[in-house]
XYZ file of N, CA and C in Angstrom:
543
model
N 4.479 0.253 7.373
C 6.086 -1.334 7.660
C 5.736 -2.092 8.856
N 5.655 -2.943 8.915
C 5.946 -3.709 9.891
C 4.475 -4.206 10.587
N 3.357 -3.501 9.940
C 1.698 -3.409 10.188
C 1.166 -4.908 10.265
N 1.779 -5.655 9.870
C 1.156 -6.775 9.373
C 0.199 -6.906 8.234
N 0.539 -6.392 7.369
C 0.233 -6.401 5.991
C 0.027 -7.748 5.234
N 1.410 -8.577 5.068
C 1.600 -9.730 5.004
C 0.730 -10.732 5.948
N 1.021 -10.574 6.995
C -0.132 -11.385 7.427
C -1.512 -11.725 7.429
N -2.488 -10.121 7.057
C -3.425 -10.300 6.444
C -3.565 -10.504 5.086
N -2.632 -10.798 4.135
C -3.183 -10.992 2.993
C -2.686 -12.334 3.283
N -2.243 -13.053 3.896
C -2.165 -14.483 4.249
C -3.406 -15.287 4.181
N -3.807 -14.316 5.424
C -5.622 -15.179 5.891
C -6.404 -14.609 4.704
N -6.632 -13.655 4.116
C -7.641 -13.191 2.823
C -7.216 -14.446 2.063
N -6.247 -14.608 1.512
C -6.040 -15.446 0.436
C -6.904 -16.871 0.683
N -7.012 -17.369 2.117
C -7.856 -18.235 2.612
C -9.199 -18.073 2.740
N -9.597 -16.711 3.068
C -11.151 -16.512 2.935
C -11.651 -15.978 1.519
N -10.807 -15.518 0.710
C -11.146 -15.411 -0.659
C -10.086 -16.213 -1.524
N -10.512 -17.347 -1.916
C -9.754 -18.262 -2.665
C -9.485 -17.896 -4.174
N -10.881 -17.382 -4.891
C -11.098 -17.073 -6.277
C -10.222 -15.217 -6.479
N -10.399 -14.682 -5.129
C -9.673 -13.280 -5.621
C -8.240 -13.064 -5.863
N -8.072 -12.269 -6.817
C -6.415 -11.948 -7.300
C -5.758 -10.834 -6.524
N -4.899 -11.758 -5.936
C -4.045 -10.741 -5.251
C -2.009 -10.317 -5.873
N -2.460 -9.412 -5.532
C -1.282 -8.645 -6.393
C -0.531 -7.679 -5.369
N 0.527 -6.926 -5.690
C 0.890 -6.136 -4.803
C 1.883 -4.923 -5.354
N 2.011 -3.817 -5.013
C 2.849 -2.380 -5.678
C 4.252 -2.339 -4.588
N 4.828 -2.419 -5.098
C 6.112 -2.804 -6.509
C 5.732 -4.197 -6.624
N 5.623 -5.002 -7.503
C 5.939 -6.311 -7.906
C 4.915 -7.004 -8.450
N 3.744 -6.380 -8.062
C 2.753 -7.372 -9.151
C 2.486 -7.503 -10.535
N 3.396 -6.674 -11.217
C 3.433 -6.799 -12.610
C 4.574 -7.229 -13.363
N 4.953 -7.968 -14.373
C 6.313 -8.106 -15.305
C 8.019 -6.723 -14.442
N 7.161 -5.701 -15.070
C 7.924 -5.094 -15.052
C 8.269 -4.417 -13.559
N 7.355 -4.529 -12.561
C 7.518 -4.602 -11.003
C 8.319 -5.734 -10.557
N 8.383 -6.979 -10.974
C 9.414 -8.002 -10.510
C 11.009 -7.492 -10.588
N 10.755 -6.974 -11.493
C 12.514 -6.701 -11.665
C 12.667 -5.090 -11.242
N 11.495 -4.479 -10.846
C 12.020 -3.051 -10.166
C 11.802 -3.187 -8.647
N 11.236 -4.195 -7.981
C 11.109 -3.904 -7.173
C 12.594 -4.183 -5.799
N 13.192 -5.242 -5.855
C 14.603 -5.198 -5.405
C 14.961 -3.637 -5.685
N 15.096 -2.733 -6.482
C 15.792 -2.104 -6.814
C 15.354 -1.092 -5.673
N 13.769 -1.147 -5.867
C 13.529 0.144 -4.783
C 13.289 0.055 -3.567
N 13.257 -1.308 -3.157
C 13.509 -1.933 -1.899
C 15.585 -1.945 -1.441
N 15.812 -2.079 -2.627
C 17.610 -2.240 -1.842
C 18.089 -1.229 -1.778
N 17.486 0.251 -1.446
C 18.686 1.160 -1.171
C 19.398 1.942 -2.170
N 19.395 1.738 -3.565
C 20.467 1.773 -4.593
C 19.835 2.926 -5.430
N 19.051 3.684 -5.025
C 18.581 4.501 -5.834
C 19.050 5.487 -5.147
N 19.727 7.063 -5.753
C 20.112 8.113 -5.210
C 19.484 9.451 -5.460
N 18.794 9.106 -6.092
C 17.687 10.292 -6.804
C 16.179 10.074 -6.349
N 15.713 10.778 -5.224
C 14.786 11.022 -5.429
C 13.550 10.962 -6.557
N 13.552 12.053 -7.306
C 13.078 11.641 -8.998
C 13.142 10.320 -9.169
N 14.080 9.749 -9.636
C 14.214 8.882 -10.272
C 13.253 7.544 -9.644
N 13.660 7.547 -7.947
C 12.699 6.772 -7.352
C 11.270 6.608 -7.691
N 10.821 8.020 -7.598
C 9.713 8.383 -7.753
C 8.792 7.567 -9.208
N 9.645 8.122 -10.080
C 9.482 7.332 -11.337
C 9.402 6.246 -11.705
N 10.364 5.519 -10.836
C 10.205 4.121 -11.079
C 8.815 3.406 -10.292
N 8.470 4.066 -9.511
C 7.345 3.505 -8.995
C 6.174 4.012 -9.369
N 6.296 5.117 -10.189
C 5.074 5.569 -10.636
C 4.894 4.320 -11.900
N 6.162 4.491 -13.002
C 6.179 3.294 -14.161
C 5.812 1.859 -13.284
N 6.175 1.486 -12.931
C 5.563 -0.017 -11.614
C 3.920 0.380 -11.778
N 3.464 1.343 -11.308
C 2.216 1.263 -10.822
C 1.707 1.078 -12.602
N 1.791 2.331 -13.540
C 0.439 2.169 -14.343
C 1.169 0.577 -15.636
N 2.223 -0.178 -15.098
C 1.860 -1.089 -15.935
C 1.468 -2.473 -14.991
N 1.166 -2.149 -13.770
C 0.387 -2.944 -13.045
C -1.078 -2.572 -13.090
N -1.306 -1.448 -13.356
C -3.005 -1.046 -13.878
C -3.113 -2.049 -15.200
N -1.927 -1.627 -16.087
C -1.949 -2.253 -17.675
C -2.253 -3.618 -17.397
N -1.482 -4.521 -16.690
C -1.510 -5.804 -16.981
C -2.176 -6.752 -16.001
N -2.413 -5.933 -14.816
C -2.644 -6.614 -13.497
C -4.585 -6.080 -13.766
N -4.544 -4.902 -13.581
C -5.772 -4.261 -12.838
C -6.878 -4.240 -13.972
N -6.740 -3.627 -14.623
C -7.687 -3.478 -15.860
C -8.056 -5.122 -16.857
N -7.759 -5.521 -16.874
C -8.042 -7.067 -17.364
C -8.994 -7.745 -16.096
N -8.888 -7.446 -15.312
C -9.708 -8.082 -14.072
C -10.432 -7.539 -13.503
N -10.505 -5.865 -13.556
C -10.782 -4.701 -12.818
C -12.615 -5.314 -12.486
N -13.285 -5.347 -13.721
C -14.855 -6.135 -13.695
C -15.301 -7.288 -13.131
N -13.925 -8.603 -13.305
C -13.994 -9.700 -13.192
C -13.835 -10.626 -12.040
N -12.639 -9.938 -11.391
C -12.592 -10.227 -9.973
C -12.618 -9.895 -8.504
N -12.593 -10.218 -7.067
C -12.280 -9.485 -6.300
C -10.633 -9.000 -6.459
N -10.362 -7.712 -6.258
C -8.513 -7.501 -6.186
C -8.063 -7.029 -5.112
N -7.536 -7.538 -4.792
C -6.738 -7.211 -2.769
C -5.100 -7.299 -3.892
N -4.973 -6.009 -3.070
C -3.524 -5.494 -3.380
C -2.865 -4.573 -1.880
N -1.384 -5.454 -1.960
C -1.464 -4.822 -0.923
C -0.210 -3.938 -1.718
N -0.455 -2.541 -1.021
C -0.027 -1.160 -1.137
C -0.964 -0.982 -2.583
N -0.320 0.563 -3.100
C -1.425 0.808 -4.368
C -1.173 2.582 -4.239
N -1.612 2.884 -5.185
C -1.574 4.740 -5.412
C -1.177 5.420 -3.923
N -1.803 4.613 -3.011
C -2.462 5.441 -1.809
C -1.230 5.341 -1.234
N -0.130 4.369 -0.492
C 1.094 4.325 -0.439
C 2.141 5.234 -1.240
N 1.823 4.414 -2.536
C 2.893 5.342 -2.996
C 3.015 6.930 -3.028
N 1.593 7.587 -2.682
C 1.872 9.251 -2.593
C 2.194 9.415 -1.342
N 2.378 8.315 -0.202
C 2.907 9.073 1.440
C 4.328 8.691 1.004
N 4.974 7.850 0.192
C 6.566 7.679 0.508
C 6.750 8.678 -0.442
N 6.230 8.910 -1.709
C 6.982 10.102 -2.379
C 7.618 11.184 -1.650
N 8.610 11.381 -1.453
C 9.810 12.068 -1.083
C 9.406 13.641 -1.547
N 8.109 14.142 -1.655
C 7.956 15.527 -2.578
C 7.001 16.345 -1.547
N 6.311 17.513 -1.395
C 5.512 18.013 -0.961
C 4.395 18.343 -1.490
N 4.891 18.426 -2.436
C 3.957 19.478 -3.791
C 2.500 18.226 -4.075
N 1.395 18.216 -3.504
C 0.337 17.291 -3.079
C -0.209 17.616 -4.795
N -0.036 18.819 -5.193
C -0.836 18.837 -6.722
C -0.152 18.310 -7.700
N 1.162 18.245 -7.672
C 2.231 17.946 -8.640
C 1.821 15.992 -8.270
N 1.780 15.494 -7.526
C 1.589 13.820 -6.888
C 0.740 13.444 -7.050
N -0.460 14.127 -6.627
C -1.564 13.979 -7.720
C -1.699 13.413 -9.301
N -1.422 14.891 -9.339
C -1.210 14.829 -11.185
C -0.528 13.145 -11.399
N 0.745 12.722 -11.314
C 1.526 11.860 -11.955
C 1.163 10.570 -11.508
N 0.365 10.565 -9.913
C -0.163 8.913 -9.781
C -1.498 9.131 -10.664
N -2.201 10.044 -10.950
C -3.396 10.154 -12.036
C -3.141 9.015 -12.968
N -1.939 10.069 -13.586
C -1.584 9.996 -15.286
C -1.261 8.484 -15.187
N -0.574 7.854 -13.935
C -0.593 6.049 -14.009
C -1.208 4.981 -13.480
N -2.421 6.106 -12.897
C -3.643 5.053 -12.483
C -5.024 5.287 -13.389
N -5.153 6.201 -14.045
C -5.985 6.541 -14.612
C -7.797 6.879 -14.388
N -8.388 6.075 -14.131
C -9.624 5.840 -13.334
C -9.811 4.871 -12.584
N -8.351 3.758 -12.420
C -8.987 2.646 -11.441
C -8.349 3.493 -10.048
N -9.245 3.780 -9.417
C -9.087 4.084 -7.989
C -9.403 2.894 -7.125
N -8.886 1.943 -6.080
C -9.690 1.317 -5.268
C -10.936 1.409 -4.894
N -11.869 0.754 -4.818
C -12.675 0.948 -4.397
C -13.356 0.946 -2.900
N -12.259 0.166 -1.780
C -12.133 0.295 -0.311
C -10.493 0.328 -0.402
N -10.361 1.116 1.073
C -8.657 0.673 1.475
C -9.206 0.132 2.820
N -8.040 -0.314 2.998
C -7.510 -0.694 4.689
C -6.520 -0.210 5.045
N -6.429 0.525 6.082
C -5.239 0.836 6.584
C -5.033 0.597 8.552
N -3.877 -0.230 8.160
C -3.418 -0.586 9.293
C -2.601 0.242 9.851
N -2.960 0.713 11.148
C -1.714 2.073 11.927
C -1.535 1.478 13.152
N 0.093 1.808 13.432
C 0.850 1.536 14.556
C 0.889 2.809 15.383
N 1.080 2.847 16.515
C 1.165 4.023 17.327
C 2.999 3.767 17.234
N 3.438 5.059 17.665
C 5.295 5.131 17.479
C 5.763 4.009 18.443
N 5.296 3.688 19.301
C 5.915 2.417 20.413
C 5.992 1.322 19.746
N 4.793 0.771 18.958
C 4.796 -0.379 18.564
C 5.310 -0.449 17.645
N 5.514 0.434 16.719
C 6.508 0.386 15.477
C 8.156 0.493 15.965
N 8.413 1.173 16.781
C 9.785 0.838 17.641
C 10.036 -0.554 17.924
N 9.228 -0.973 18.491
C 9.297 -2.357 19.101
C 9.164 -3.176 18.035
N 8.325 -3.296 17.071
C 8.032 -4.023 15.623
C 9.565 -4.204 15.148
N 10.487 -3.009 15.023
C 11.078 -2.779 13.844
C 12.421 -2.916 14.614
N 12.661 -3.111 15.767
C 13.914 -3.927 16.392
C 13.820 -5.486 16.514
N 12.804 -6.025 16.367
C 12.841 -7.070 16.093
C 13.304 -7.612 14.947
N 13.446 -7.116 13.775
C 13.525 -7.810 12.311
C 14.805 -6.857 11.381
N 15.551 -7.528 10.629
C 15.831 -7.236 9.962
C 15.406 -6.052 8.592
N 15.572 -5.159 8.894
C 14.795 -3.649 8.185
C 15.386 -3.350 6.072
N 14.112 -2.994 5.632
C 14.750 -3.195 4.301
C 14.687 -1.426 4.410
N 15.625 -1.391 2.665
C 16.442 0.699 2.911
C 15.217 1.467 3.465
N 13.841 0.941 3.106
C 12.481 2.240 3.828
C 12.458 1.772 5.051
N 12.601 1.099 5.931
C 12.194 0.954 7.512
C 13.695 1.203 7.949
N 14.833 1.190 6.721
C 15.955 1.940 7.951
C 16.299 3.570 8.152
N 14.768 3.961 7.316
C 15.253 5.393 7.195
C 14.715 5.928 8.780
N 13.874 5.027 9.467
C 14.032 5.690 11.222
C 12.406 5.713 11.566
N 12.400 5.931 12.735
C 10.967 6.027 13.139
C 10.461 7.442 12.761
N 10.899 8.858 13.000
C 10.142 9.441 12.502
C 9.782 9.497 11.211
N 10.509 8.888 10.473
C 9.792 8.992 8.821
C 8.902 7.813 9.033
N 8.732 6.492 9.210
C 7.651 5.972 9.256
C 6.390 6.503 9.914
N 6.157 7.314 10.981
C 5.516 7.791 11.191
C 5.119 8.437 10.745
N 5.489 9.858 9.944
C 5.497 10.842 9.081
C 4.904 10.526 7.933
N 5.331 9.005 7.686
C 4.460 8.205 5.961
C 3.073 7.603 6.579
N 3.013 6.994 7.988
C 1.670 6.977 8.822
C 0.713 8.449 8.145
N 0.873 8.981 8.790
C 0.197 10.600 8.980
C -0.245 10.978 7.526
N 0.766 10.933 6.637
C 0.229 11.284 5.401
C -0.691 10.399 4.351
N 0.041 8.926 4.849
C -1.479 8.161 4.268
C -2.481 8.208 5.079
N -2.838 7.965 5.921
C -4.073 8.283 6.714
C -4.625 9.819 6.302
N -3.890 10.585 6.082
C -4.420 12.080 5.907
C -5.179 12.047 4.138
N -3.899 11.492 3.379
C -4.796 10.812 2.095
C -5.957 10.320 1.578
N -5.496 9.152 2.884
C -7.044 8.392 2.454
C -8.604 9.135 3.044
N -8.120 9.780 3.861
C -9.238 10.721 4.706
C -9.992 11.675 3.459
N -9.045 12.540 2.693
C -9.065 13.050 1.707
C -9.423 12.523 0.407
N -9.820 11.180 0.073
C -9.914 10.994 -0.963
C -12.024 10.523 -0.622
N -12.556 9.859 -2.406
C -13.851 9.594 -2.013
C -13.815 7.881 -2.137
N -13.298 7.532 -1.524
C -13.232 6.023 -1.022
C -13.623 5.342 -0.020
N -14.080 4.153 0.214
C -14.572 4.065 1.318
C -13.165 3.085 2.351
N -13.180 3.452 3.608
C -11.827 3.116 4.173
C -12.299 2.983 5.482
N -11.088 1.613 5.735
C -11.288 1.229 7.265
C -10.042 1.119 8.032
N -10.122 2.157 8.857
C -9.016 2.292 10.301
C -8.633 1.610 10.565
N -7.746 0.887 11.162
C -7.948 -0.810 12.193
C -6.576 -0.496 13.160
N -6.487 -0.560 14.424
C -5.405 -0.765 15.254
C -4.569 -2.006 14.885
N -3.113 -1.809 14.435
C -2.581 -2.856 13.937
C -1.853 -3.697 14.787
N -2.212 -3.036 16.390
C -1.535 -4.118 17.300
C -2.749 -4.931 17.826
N -3.744 -5.073 17.446
C -4.864 -5.763 17.509
C -4.298 -7.592 17.233
N -4.913 -8.493 17.449
C -4.592 -9.749 17.425
C -4.755 -9.938 16.098
N -3.881 -10.310 15.101
C -4.160 -10.901 13.759
C -5.575 -11.498 13.212
N -6.133 -12.245 14.050
C -7.159 -12.526 13.829
C -8.349 -12.088 14.044
N -8.406 -11.039 15.032
C -9.193 -10.414 15.154
C -9.376 -9.216 13.993
N -8.206 -8.856 13.570
C -8.144 -8.062 12.301
C -8.378 -8.413 11.134
N -8.140 -9.524 11.012
C -8.334 -10.362 9.833
C -10.524 -10.124 9.622
N -11.003 -10.278 10.807
C -12.489 -10.417 10.866
C -12.994 -9.061 10.876
N -12.403 -7.872 10.990
C -12.868 -6.741 10.971
C -12.746 -6.339 9.191
N -11.357 -6.777 8.461
C -10.986 -7.012 6.866
C -12.148 -7.681 6.502
N -12.480 -8.701 6.697
C -13.134 -9.208 6.118
C -14.661 -9.163 5.918
N -15.207 -8.438 6.976
C -16.487 -8.037 7.422
C -16.203 -6.595 6.349
N -15.726 -6.132 6.408
C -15.737 -4.793 5.466
C -15.569 -4.860 3.550
N -14.745 -6.014 3.576
C -14.910 -6.413 2.439
C -16.202 -7.103 1.424
N -16.781 -7.672 2.905
C -18.188 -7.975 2.476
C -18.797 -7.078 2.158
N -19.186 -5.720 2.837
C -19.813 -5.049 3.237
C -20.390 -4.779 1.722
């Protein structure tokens, strides 16, 4: 959150005009319906929130990823990795089973993680209107970052971690080079 994903997606769209750009939640027809619910803070049940994210993820795989998997470069703003980190459950085995049910064999080939220090995160959050997830506070967002980084490091996927406070074009060049490798 506030790490510059949208800025990097914008730059990548210019560098990779033939790529398919998508996002979770919201990249599928179901996701466009669920995204406002999930980011609006209206869901009281953590179980319901998880199942809605998983429903979006499964539909996203079926509708967007599968048909393009071997045909195009697919660049997604968020994926099951962020979903895993944001899930409000500590049972890793359960979360893995649920996410693998939703994604099947369709793991990302590469993952880019934009990391912020706690101070930079505070600074960026203080200068914008926050959605329901960002409104959960600094401690929550730092814990999400830690979960995400640990989860990425546990997967057999190529990953790149970058300091998100670097200038946007510097980040873009690192990301572009990583995608090309």
